[in-house]
Amino acid sequence: MTSKETRTVLDHWREAVPDDRLAHLIKDATRALVRGLQIRLADHNVSFGHWAFLRILWEQDGLTQRELSEHAGVMEPTTYSAMKAMESLGYIERKHLPGNNKNIHVFLTRNGRALKKKLVPLAEEINAIGTRGLTDVEIKTTRKVLLAIITNLADDEAAIENAERKVPSTRELSRRIASAE
């Protein structure tokens, strides 16, 4: 998205649909924050996908690939591909722990750990840009509201899971659509 396209989105929110659903506004704010960070990460040859895994590993090194998938909220094949790429870049190493040949654990290399000092300030910069002009109270309120939304939706998802409903796979959804035609 270019800056002109971003301005078009902003005009849309202010003029065309000022009272549209909050989910759309959150999505566009997320997209703008992610885009700003992607541009900065690219200067260090780090993809946004790798950033997500690096953040997790900086907090908890040595997770299994499955645990990384769960923490990142992505499918295991996505994690596998990212780990292969990150290993070839020298950010991580994958290894079996002694006595456990089943699970592959992911560990940051010295280079992977060193990226934290370079990349975290970029995320902090984007957050500062995104919240420019807001008071500390407004930022605190926004955090409180967003955490409440996340909590409410997590509770809703748990209730749906308890009712044995789930998000169908893309393949399953395609089958349903094809059979409905």
Coordinates of N, CA, C and O in Angstrom, one line a residue:
M1 N 0.8 -1.2 0.0 CA 0.0 0.0 0.0 C 0.9 1.2 0.0 O 1.8 1.3 0.8
T2 N 0.6 2.2 -0.9 CA 1.4 3.4 -0.9 C 0.8 4.4 0.0 O -0.3 4.3 0.5
S3 N 1.5 5.5 0.2 CA 1.0 6.6 1.1 C -0.3 7.2 0.6 O -1.2 7.5 1.3
K4 N -0.4 7.2 -0.8 CA -1.6 7.7 -1.4 C -2.8 6.8 -1.1 O -3.9 7.2 -0.7
E5 N -2.5 5.5 -1.2 CA -3.6 4.5 -0.8 C -4.0 4.6 0.6 O -5.1 4.5 1.0
T6 N -3.0 4.8 1.5 CA -3.2 4.9 2.9 C -4.1 6.2 3.2 O -5.1 6.1 4.0
R7 N -3.8 7.3 2.5 CA -4.7 8.5 2.6 C -6.1 8.2 2.2 O -7.0 8.7 2.7
T8 N -6.2 7.4 1.1 CA -7.6 7.1 0.6 C -8.3 6.3 1.6 O -9.5 6.6 1.9
V9 N -7.7 5.4 2.3 CA -8.3 4.6 3.4 C -8.7 5.5 4.5 O -9.8 5.4 5.0
L10 N -7.8 6.4 4.9 CA -8.1 7.4 5.9 C -9.3 8.3 5.6 O -10.2 8.5 6.4
D11 N -9.4 8.8 4.3 CA -10.5 9.6 3.9 C -11.8 8.8 4.0 O -12.9 9.3 4.3
H12 N -11.7 7.5 3.6 CA -12.9 6.6 3.6 C -13.4 6.6 5.0 O -14.6 6.7 5.2
W13 N -12.6 6.4 6.0 CA -13.0 6.3 7.4 C -13.6 7.6 7.9 O -14.6 7.6 8.7
R14 N -13.0 8.7 7.5 CA -13.5 10.0 8.0 C -14.7 10.5 7.4 O -15.5 11.2 8.0
E15 N -14.9 10.2 6.1 CA -16.0 10.8 5.3 C -17.1 9.8 4.9 O -18.2 10.0 5.1
A16 N -16.7 8.7 4.3 CA -17.7 7.8 3.7 C -18.4 6.9 4.8 O -19.6 6.8 4.7
V17 N -17.6 6.4 5.7 CA -18.3 5.5 6.7 C -17.7 5.8 8.1 O -17.1 4.9 8.8
P18 N -18.0 7.0 8.6 CA -17.4 7.3 9.9 C -17.9 6.5 11.1 O -17.2 6.4 12.1
D19 N -19.0 5.8 10.9 CA -19.6 5.0 12.0 C -19.6 3.5 11.6 O -20.4 2.7 12.2
D20 N -18.7 3.1 10.7 CA -18.6 1.7 10.3 C -18.1 0.8 11.5 O -17.7 1.3 12.5
R21 N -18.1 -0.5 11.3 CA -17.8 -1.4 12.3 C -16.3 -1.2 12.8 O -15.4 -1.0 12.0
L22 N -16.1 -1.4 14.1 CA -14.8 -1.3 14.7 C -13.8 -2.3 14.1 O -12.6 -1.9 14.0
A23 N -14.3 -3.5 13.8 CA -13.4 -4.5 13.2 C -12.6 -4.0 12.0 O -11.4 -4.2 11.8
H24 N -13.3 -3.2 11.1 CA -12.7 -2.7 9.9 C -11.6 -1.6 10.2 O -10.6 -1.6 9.6
L25 N -12.0 -0.8 11.2 CA -11.0 0.2 11.6 C -9.8 -0.4 12.2 O -8.6 0.0 11.9
I26 N -9.9 -1.4 13.1 CA -8.8 -2.1 13.7 C -8.0 -2.8 12.6 O -6.7 -2.7 12.6
K27 N -8.6 -3.4 11.6 CA -7.9 -4.1 10.5 C -7.0 -3.1 9.8 O -5.9 -3.3 9.5
D28 N -7.6 -1.9 9.5 CA -6.8 -0.9 8.7 C -5.7 -0.3 9.6 O -4.6 0.0 9.0
A29 N -5.9 -0.1 10.9 CA -4.9 0.4 11.7 C -3.7 -0.7 11.8 O -2.6 -0.3 11.7
T30 N -4.1 -1.9 11.9 CA -3.1 -3.0 12.0 C -2.3 -3.0 10.7 O -1.1 -3.1 10.7
R31 N -3.0 -2.9 9.6 CA -2.3 -2.9 8.3 C -1.3 -1.8 8.2 O -0.2 -2.0 7.7
A32 N -1.7 -0.6 8.6 CA -0.8 0.5 8.6 C 0.4 0.3 9.5 O 1.6 0.6 9.1
L33 N 0.2 -0.2 10.7 CA 1.3 -0.4 11.6 C 2.3 -1.5 11.1 O 3.5 -1.3 11.1
V34 N 1.7 -2.6 10.5 CA 2.5 -3.6 10.0 C 3.3 -3.1 8.8 O 4.5 -3.4 8.7
R35 N 2.7 -2.4 7.9 CA 3.3 -1.8 6.7 C 4.5 -0.9 7.2 O 5.6 -1.1 6.6
G36 N 4.3 -0.1 8.1 CA 5.4 0.8 8.6 C 6.6 -0.1 9.2 O 7.8 0.3 8.9
L37 N 6.3 -1.1 9.9 CA 7.3 -2.0 10.4 C 8.0 -2.8 9.3 O 9.2 -2.9 9.3
Q38 N 7.2 -3.3 8.3 CA 7.8 -4.0 7.2 C 8.8 -3.2 6.5 O 9.9 -3.7 6.1
I39 N 8.5 -2.0 6.2 CA 9.5 -1.1 5.5 C 10.8 -1.0 6.3 O 11.9 -1.1 5.7
R40 N 10.7 -0.8 7.6 CA 11.9 -0.7 8.4 C 12.6 -2.0 8.6 O 13.9 -2.0 8.5
L41 N 11.9 -3.1 8.7 CA 12.6 -4.4 8.8 C 13.3 -4.7 7.5 O 14.4 -5.4 7.5
A42 N 12.8 -4.3 6.4 CA 13.4 -4.6 5.1 C 14.8 -4.0 5.0 O 15.7 -4.6 4.4
D43 N 15.0 -2.9 5.7 CA 16.3 -2.2 5.7 C 17.3 -3.1 6.4 O 18.5 -3.0 6.2
H44 N 16.9 -4.1 7.1 CA 17.8 -5.1 7.8 C 17.6 -6.5 7.3 O 18.1 -7.4 7.9
N45 N 17.0 -6.6 6.1 CA 16.8 -7.9 5.4 C 16.1 -8.9 6.3 O 16.4 -10.1 6.3
V46 N 15.1 -8.4 7.0 CA 14.2 -9.3 7.9 C 12.8 -9.1 7.4 O 12.3 -8.0 7.3
S47 N 12.2 -10.3 7.1 CA 10.8 -10.2 6.7 C 9.9 -10.1 8.0 O 10.3 -10.4 9.1
F48 N 8.6 -9.6 7.7 CA 7.7 -9.5 8.8 C 7.4 -10.9 9.4 O 7.2 -11.0 10.6
G49 N 7.3 -11.9 8.6 CA 7.1 -13.3 9.1 C 8.2 -13.7 10.0 O 7.9 -14.4 11.0
H50 N 9.4 -13.4 9.7 CA 10.5 -13.8 10.6 C 10.5 -13.0 11.9 O 10.8 -13.5 12.9
W51 N 10.1 -11.7 11.8 CA 10.0 -10.9 12.9 C 9.1 -11.5 14.0 O 9.4 -11.5 15.2
A52 N 7.9 -12.0 13.5 CA 7.0 -12.7 14.5 C 7.7 -13.8 15.3 O 7.5 -13.9 16.5
F53 N 8.4 -14.6 14.6 CA 9.1 -15.7 15.3 C 10.2 -15.3 16.1 O 10.5 -15.8 17.2
L54 N 11.0 -14.3 15.6 CA 12.1 -13.7 16.4 C 11.6 -13.2 17.8 O 12.2 -13.5 18.8
R55 N 10.5 -12.4 17.7 CA 9.9 -11.9 18.9 C 9.6 -13.0 20.0 O 9.8 -12.8 21.2
I56 N 9.0 -14.1 19.5 CA 8.7 -15.2 20.4 C 9.9 -15.8 20.9 O 10.0 -16.0 22.2
L57 N 10.9 -16.1 20.1 CA 12.1 -16.7 20.5 C 13.0 -15.8 21.4 O 13.7 -16.3 22.3
W58 N 12.9 -14.5 21.3 CA 13.6 -13.6 22.2 C 13.1 -13.7 23.6 O 13.8 -13.5 24.6
E59 N 11.8 -14.1 23.7 CA 11.2 -14.2 25.0 C 11.3 -15.7 25.6 O 11.4 -15.9 26.8
Q60 N 11.3 -16.6 24.7 CA 11.3 -18.0 25.1 C 12.1 -18.9 24.1 O 11.4 -19.5 23.2
D61 N 13.3 -19.0 24.2 CA 14.2 -19.7 23.3 C 14.0 -21.2 23.5 O 13.7 -21.6 24.6
G62 N 14.2 -22.0 22.5 CA 14.2 -23.5 22.6 C 12.8 -24.1 22.5 O 12.6 -25.3 22.9
L63 N 11.8 -23.4 22.0 CA 10.5 -24.0 21.8 C 10.5 -25.0 20.6 O 11.4 -24.9 19.8
T64 N 9.6 -25.9 20.7 CA 9.4 -26.8 19.5 C 8.8 -26.0 18.4 O 8.2 -25.0 18.6
Q65 N 8.9 -26.6 17.2 CA 8.2 -25.9 16.0 C 6.7 -25.8 16.2 O 6.1 -24.8 15.9
R66 N 6.1 -26.9 16.8 CA 4.7 -26.8 17.1 C 4.3 -25.7 18.1 O 3.4 -25.0 17.9
E67 N 5.1 -25.6 19.2 CA 4.9 -24.5 20.1 C 5.0 -23.1 19.5 O 4.2 -22.2 19.7
L68 N 6.0 -23.0 18.6 CA 6.2 -21.7 17.9 C 4.9 -21.4 17.0 O 4.5 -20.3 17.0
S69 N 4.4 -22.5 16.3 CA 3.2 -22.3 15.5 C 2.1 -21.8 16.4 O 1.3 -20.9 16.0
E70 N 1.9 -22.4 17.6 CA 0.8 -22.1 18.5 C 1.0 -20.6 18.9 O 0.0 -19.8 18.9
H71 N 2.2 -20.3 19.3 CA 2.4 -18.9 19.8 C 2.2 -17.9 18.8 O 1.7 -16.8 19.0
A72 N 2.6 -18.2 17.5 CA 2.5 -17.2 16.4 C 1.1 -17.2 15.8 O 0.8 -16.3 15.0
G73 N 0.3 -18.3 16.1 CA -1.0 -18.4 15.5 C -1.0 -18.7 14.0 O -1.8 -18.2 13.2
V74 N 0.0 -19.5 13.6 CA 0.1 -19.9 12.2 C 0.1 -21.5 12.1 O 0.4 -22.2 13.1
M75 N -0.1 -22.0 10.9 CA -0.1 -23.4 10.7 C 1.4 -23.9 10.7 O 2.3 -23.2 10.4
E76 N 1.5 -25.2 11.1 CA 2.9 -25.8 11.2 C 3.7 -25.8 9.9 O 4.9 -25.5 10.0
P77 N 3.1 -26.0 8.7 CA 3.9 -25.9 7.5 C 4.4 -24.5 7.3 O 5.6 -24.3 6.8
T78 N 3.7 -23.4 7.7 CA 4.2 -22.1 7.6 C 5.4 -21.9 8.5 O 6.5 -21.3 8.1
T79 N 5.3 -22.4 9.7 CA 6.5 -22.4 10.7 C 7.7 -23.1 10.1 O 8.8 -22.6 10.2
Y80 N 7.4 -24.3 9.6 CA 8.5 -25.1 9.0 C 9.2 -24.3 8.0 O 10.5 -24.3 8.0
S81 N 8.5 -23.7 7.0 CA 9.1 -23.0 5.9 C 9.9 -21.8 6.5 O 11.1 -21.5 6.0
A82 N 9.4 -21.1 7.4 CA 10.0 -20.0 8.0 C 11.3 -20.4 8.8 O 12.4 -19.8 8.6
M83 N 11.2 -21.5 9.5 CA 12.4 -22.0 10.2 C 13.5 -22.4 9.2 O 14.7 -22.1 9.5
K84 N 13.2 -23.0 8.1 CA 14.2 -23.4 7.1 C 14.9 -22.1 6.6 O 16.1 -22.1 6.5
A85 N 14.1 -21.1 6.3 CA 14.7 -19.9 5.8 C 15.5 -19.2 6.9 O 16.6 -18.7 6.6
M86 N 15.0 -19.1 8.1 CA 15.7 -18.4 9.2 C 17.0 -19.2 9.5 O 18.0 -18.6 9.9
E87 N 17.0 -20.5 9.4 CA 18.2 -21.3 9.6 C 19.2 -21.0 8.6 O 20.4 -20.8 8.9
S88 N 18.8 -20.9 7.3 CA 19.8 -20.6 6.2 C 20.3 -19.2 6.4 O 21.4 -18.9 5.9
L89 N 19.6 -18.3 7.0 CA 20.0 -16.9 7.2 C 20.9 -16.8 8.5 O 21.5 -15.8 8.7
G90 N 21.0 -17.9 9.2 CA 21.9 -17.9 10.4 C 21.2 -17.3 11.6 O 21.9 -17.0 12.6
Y91 N 19.9 -17.2 11.7 CA 19.2 -16.6 12.8 C 18.9 -17.6 13.9 O 18.8 -17.3 15.1
I92 N 18.6 -18.9 13.4 CA 18.2 -19.9 14.4 C 19.0 -21.2 14.0 O 19.6 -21.4 12.9
E93 N 19.0 -22.2 15.0 CA 19.4 -23.5 14.7 C 18.3 -24.4 15.3 O 17.7 -24.1 16.3
R94 N 18.1 -25.5 14.5 CA 17.1 -26.5 15.0 C 17.8 -27.8 15.4 O 18.7 -28.2 14.7
K95 N 17.4 -28.3 16.5 CA 18.0 -29.5 17.0 C 17.1 -30.3 17.9 O 16.2 -29.8 18.5
H96 N 17.4 -31.6 18.0 CA 16.8 -32.5 18.9 C 17.5 -32.4 20.3 O 18.7 -32.3 20.3
L97 N 16.7 -32.4 21.3 CA 17.3 -32.4 22.7 C 17.7 -33.8 23.0 O 17.1 -34.8 22.5
P98 N 18.7 -34.0 23.8 CA 19.2 -35.3 24.2 C 18.0 -36.2 24.7 O 17.3 -35.7 25.6
G99 N 17.9 -37.4 24.2 CA 16.8 -38.2 24.7 C 15.5 -38.0 24.1 O 14.5 -38.6 24.5
N100 N 15.4 -37.1 23.2 CA 14.1 -36.8 22.5 C 14.3 -36.5 21.0 O 14.6 -35.4 20.6
N101 N 14.2 -37.6 20.3 CA 14.4 -37.5 18.8 C 13.1 -37.2 18.1 O 13.1 -37.0 16.9
K102 N 12.0 -37.0 18.8 CA 10.7 -36.7 18.2 C 10.6 -35.3 17.9 O 10.2 -34.9 16.7
N103 N 10.8 -34.4 18.8 CA 10.6 -33.0 18.7 C 11.8 -32.2 18.3 O 12.9 -32.5 18.8
I104 N 11.6 -31.3 17.4 CA 12.7 -30.4 17.0 C 12.5 -29.1 17.7 O 11.5 -28.5 17.7
H105 N 13.6 -28.7 18.4 CA 13.5 -27.4 19.2 C 14.3 -26.4 18.4 O 15.3 -26.6 17.7
V106 N 13.8 -25.1 18.5 CA 14.4 -24.0 17.8 C 15.1 -23.1 18.8 O 14.5 -22.6 19.8
F107 N 16.4 -22.8 18.5 CA 17.2 -21.9 19.3 C 17.8 -20.8 18.5 O 18.2 -21.0 17.3
L108 N 17.8 -19.6 19.1 CA 18.4 -18.5 18.4 C 19.9 -18.7 18.4 O 20.5 -19.2 19.3
T109 N 20.5 -18.2 17.3 CA 22.0 -18.2 17.2 C 22.4 -16.8 17.8 O 21.6 -16.0 18.1
R110 N 23.7 -16.6 17.9 CA 24.2 -15.3 18.3 C 23.7 -14.2 17.4 O 23.2 -13.1 17.9
N111 N 23.6 -14.5 16.1 CA 23.1 -13.5 15.1 C 21.6 -13.2 15.4 O 21.2 -12.1 15.3
G112 N 20.9 -14.2 15.6 CA 19.5 -14.1 15.9 C 19.2 -13.3 17.1 O 18.3 -12.4 17.2
R113 N 20.0 -13.5 18.2 CA 19.8 -12.8 19.4 C 20.2 -11.3 19.2 O 19.6 -10.4 19.7
A114 N 21.3 -11.1 18.4 CA 21.8 -9.7 18.2 C 20.8 -8.9 17.4 O 20.8 -7.6 17.6
L115 N 19.9 -9.5 16.7 CA 18.9 -8.7 15.9 C 17.9 -7.9 16.8 O 17.4 -6.9 16.4
K116 N 17.8 -8.4 18.0 CA 16.8 -7.8 19.0 C 17.2 -6.3 19.2 O 16.3 -5.5 19.2
K117 N 18.5 -6.0 19.4 CA 18.9 -4.7 19.6 C 18.7 -3.8 18.4 O 18.5 -2.6 18.6
K118 N 18.7 -4.3 17.2 CA 18.5 -3.6 16.0 C 17.0 -3.4 15.7 O 16.6 -2.4 15.2
L119 N 16.2 -4.5 15.9 CA 14.8 -4.5 15.4 C 13.8 -4.0 16.4 O 12.8 -3.3 16.0
V120 N 14.0 -4.2 17.7 CA 13.0 -3.8 18.7 C 12.8 -2.2 18.6 O 11.7 -1.8 18.7
P121 N 13.9 -1.5 18.5 CA 13.7 0.0 18.4 C 12.8 0.4 17.2 O 12.2 1.4 17.2
L122 N 12.9 -0.4 16.1 CA 12.0 -0.1 14.9 C 10.6 -0.3 15.3 O 9.7 0.6 14.9
A123 N 10.2 -1.3 16.0 CA 8.8 -1.5 16.4 C 8.4 -0.4 17.4 O 7.3 0.1 17.3
E124 N 9.3 0.0 18.3 CA 9.0 1.1 19.2 C 8.8 2.4 18.4 O 7.9 3.2 18.8
E125 N 9.6 2.6 17.4 CA 9.4 3.8 16.6 C 8.0 3.8 15.9 O 7.4 4.8 15.9
I126 N 7.6 2.7 15.4 CA 6.3 2.6 14.7 C 5.2 2.8 15.7 O 4.2 3.5 15.4
N127 N 5.3 2.3 16.9 CA 4.3 2.5 17.9 C 4.3 4.0 18.3 O 3.2 4.6 18.5
A128 N 5.4 4.6 18.4 CA 5.5 6.1 18.7 C 4.8 6.9 17.6 O 4.1 7.8 17.9
I129 N 5.1 6.5 16.4 CA 4.5 7.2 15.2 C 3.0 7.0 15.3 O 2.2 8.0 15.1
G130 N 2.5 5.8 15.5 CA 1.1 5.5 15.5 C 0.4 6.2 16.6 O -0.8 6.5 16.4
T131 N 1.0 6.5 17.7 CA 0.3 7.1 18.8 C 0.7 8.6 19.0 O 0.3 9.2 20.0
R132 N 1.4 9.1 18.0 CA 1.7 10.5 18.1 C 0.5 11.4 18.2 O -0.5 11.2 17.6
G133 N 0.6 12.3 19.2 CA -0.6 13.2 19.4 C -1.6 12.7 20.4 O -2.5 13.4 20.8
L134 N -1.4 11.5 20.8 CA -2.3 10.9 21.8 C -1.7 11.1 23.2 O -0.5 11.0 23.4
T135 N -2.6 11.3 24.2 CA -2.1 11.4 25.6 C -1.9 10.0 26.2 O -2.3 9.0 25.6
D136 N -1.1 10.0 27.3 CA -0.9 8.7 27.9 C -2.2 8.1 28.4 O -2.4 6.9 28.3
V137 N -3.2 8.9 28.8 CA -4.5 8.4 29.2 C -5.2 7.8 28.0 O -5.8 6.7 28.1
E138 N -5.1 8.4 26.8 CA -5.8 7.9 25.6 C -5.1 6.5 25.2 O -5.8 5.6 24.8
I139 N -3.8 6.5 25.3 CA -3.1 5.2 24.9 C -3.5 4.1 25.9 O -3.8 3.0 25.5
K140 N -3.6 4.4 27.2 CA -3.9 3.5 28.2 C -5.4 3.0 28.0 O -5.7 1.8 28.1
T141 N -6.3 3.9 27.7 CA -7.7 3.5 27.4 C -7.8 2.7 26.2 O -8.5 1.7 26.2
T142 N -7.0 3.0 25.1 CA -7.0 2.2 23.9 C -6.6 0.8 24.2 O -7.2 -0.2 23.8
R143 N -5.5 0.6 25.0 CA -5.0 -0.7 25.3 C -6.1 -1.5 26.1 O -6.3 -2.6 25.9
K144 N -6.7 -0.8 27.1 CA -7.8 -1.4 27.9 C -8.9 -1.9 27.0 O -9.4 -3.0 27.1
V145 N -9.3 -1.0 26.1 CA -10.4 -1.4 25.2 C -10.0 -2.6 24.3 O -10.8 -3.5 24.1
L146 N -8.9 -2.5 23.7 CA -8.4 -3.6 22.8 C -8.3 -4.9 23.5 O -8.7 -6.0 23.0
L147 N -7.7 -4.9 24.8 CA -7.6 -6.1 25.6 C -9.0 -6.6 25.9 O -9.2 -7.9 26.0
A148 N -10.0 -5.8 26.2 CA -11.3 -6.2 26.5 C -11.9 -6.9 25.3 O -12.6 -7.9 25.4
I149 N -11.7 -6.3 24.1 CA -12.2 -6.9 22.9 C -11.6 -8.3 22.7 O -12.3 -9.2 22.3
I150 N -10.3 -8.4 22.8 CA -9.6 -9.7 22.7 C -10.2 -10.7 23.7 O -10.5 -11.9 23.3
T151 N -10.4 -10.3 24.9 CA -10.9 -11.2 25.9 C -12.3 -11.6 25.6 O -12.6 -12.8 25.7
N152 N -13.2 -10.7 25.2 CA -14.5 -11.0 24.8 C -14.6 -12.0 23.7 O -15.4 -13.0 23.7
L153 N -13.7 -11.8 22.7 CA -13.7 -12.7 21.5 C -13.1 -14.1 21.8 O -13.5 -15.1 21.3
A154 N -12.1 -14.1 22.8 CA -11.6 -15.4 23.2 C -12.6 -16.2 24.0 O -12.8 -17.4 23.8
D155 N -13.4 -15.5 24.8 CA -14.5 -16.2 25.5 C -15.6 -16.7 24.5 O -16.0 -17.8 24.7
D156 N -15.9 -15.9 23.5 CA -16.8 -16.4 22.5 C -16.3 -17.6 21.7 O -17.0 -18.5 21.5
E157 N -15.0 -17.5 21.4 CA -14.4 -18.7 20.7 C -14.4 -19.9 21.5 O -14.7 -21.0 21.0
A158 N -14.2 -19.8 22.8 CA -14.2 -20.9 23.7 C -15.6 -21.5 23.8 O -15.8 -22.7 23.8
A159 N -16.6 -20.6 23.8 CA -18.0 -21.1 23.9 C -18.3 -21.9 22.6 O -19.0 -22.9 22.6
I160 N -17.8 -21.4 21.5 CA -18.1 -22.0 20.2 C -17.4 -23.4 20.1 O -17.9 -24.4 19.7
E161 N -16.1 -23.4 20.6 CA -15.4 -24.7 20.7 C -16.1 -25.7 21.6 O -16.2 -26.9 21.3
N162 N -16.7 -25.2 22.7 CA -17.4 -26.1 23.6 C -18.7 -26.6 22.9 O -19.2 -27.7 23.3
A163 N -19.2 -25.9 22.0 CA -20.4 -26.4 21.2 C -19.9 -27.2 20.0 O -20.7 -27.6 19.1
E164 N -18.6 -27.5 20.0 CA -18.0 -28.4 19.0 C -18.1 -27.8 17.6 O -18.3 -28.5 16.6
R165 N -18.1 -26.5 17.5 CA -18.0 -25.8 16.2 C -16.6 -25.3 16.0 O -15.9 -25.0 17.0
K166 N -16.1 -25.2 14.8 CA -14.8 -24.8 14.5 C -14.7 -24.1 13.2 O -15.6 -24.3 12.3
V167 N -13.6 -23.4 12.9 CA -13.4 -22.9 11.6 C -13.0 -24.0 10.7 O -12.0 -24.7 10.9
P168 N -13.7 -24.2 9.6 CA -13.4 -25.2 8.7 C -12.1 -24.9 7.9 O -11.8 -23.7 7.7
S169 N -11.4 -25.9 7.4 CA -10.2 -25.7 6.6 C -10.7 -25.1 5.3 O -11.9 -25.2 4.9
T170 N -9.8 -24.5 4.6 CA -10.1 -24.0 3.2 C -10.7 -25.1 2.3 O -11.6 -24.8 1.6
R171 N -10.1 -26.2 2.4 CA -10.5 -27.4 1.6 C -12.0 -27.8 1.9 O -12.8 -27.9 1.0
E172 N -12.3 -27.8 3.2 CA -13.6 -28.2 3.7 C -14.6 -27.1 3.3 O -15.7 -27.5 2.8
L173 N -14.3 -25.9 3.4 CA -15.1 -24.8 3.0 C -15.4 -24.8 1.5 O -16.6 -24.6 1.1
S174 N -14.4 -25.1 0.7 CA -14.6 -25.2 -0.7 C -15.5 -26.4 -1.0 O -16.4 -26.2 -1.9
R175 N -15.4 -27.5 -0.3 CA -16.3 -28.6 -0.6 C -17.8 -28.2 -0.2 O -18.7 -28.5 -1.0
R176 N -18.0 -27.5 0.9 CA -19.3 -27.0 1.3 C -19.9 -26.1 0.2 O -21.1 -26.3 -0.2
I177 N -19.1 -25.2 -0.3 CA -19.6 -24.3 -1.3 C -19.9 -25.0 -2.6 O -21.0 -24.8 -3.2
A178 N -19.1 -25.9 -3.0 CA -19.3 -26.7 -4.2 C -20.6 -27.5 -4.1 O -21.4 -27.6 -5.1
S179 N -20.8 -28.1 -2.9 CA -22.0 -28.9 -2.8 C -23.3 -28.1 -2.7 O -24.4 -28.6 -2.9
A180 N -23.2 -26.8 -2.3 CA -24.3 -26.0 -2.2 C -24.8 -25.4 -3.5 O -25.9 -24.9 -3.6
E181 N -23.9 -25.5 -4.5 CA -24.3 -24.9 -5.8 C -25.2 -25.8 -6.6 O -25.5 -26.9 -6.5

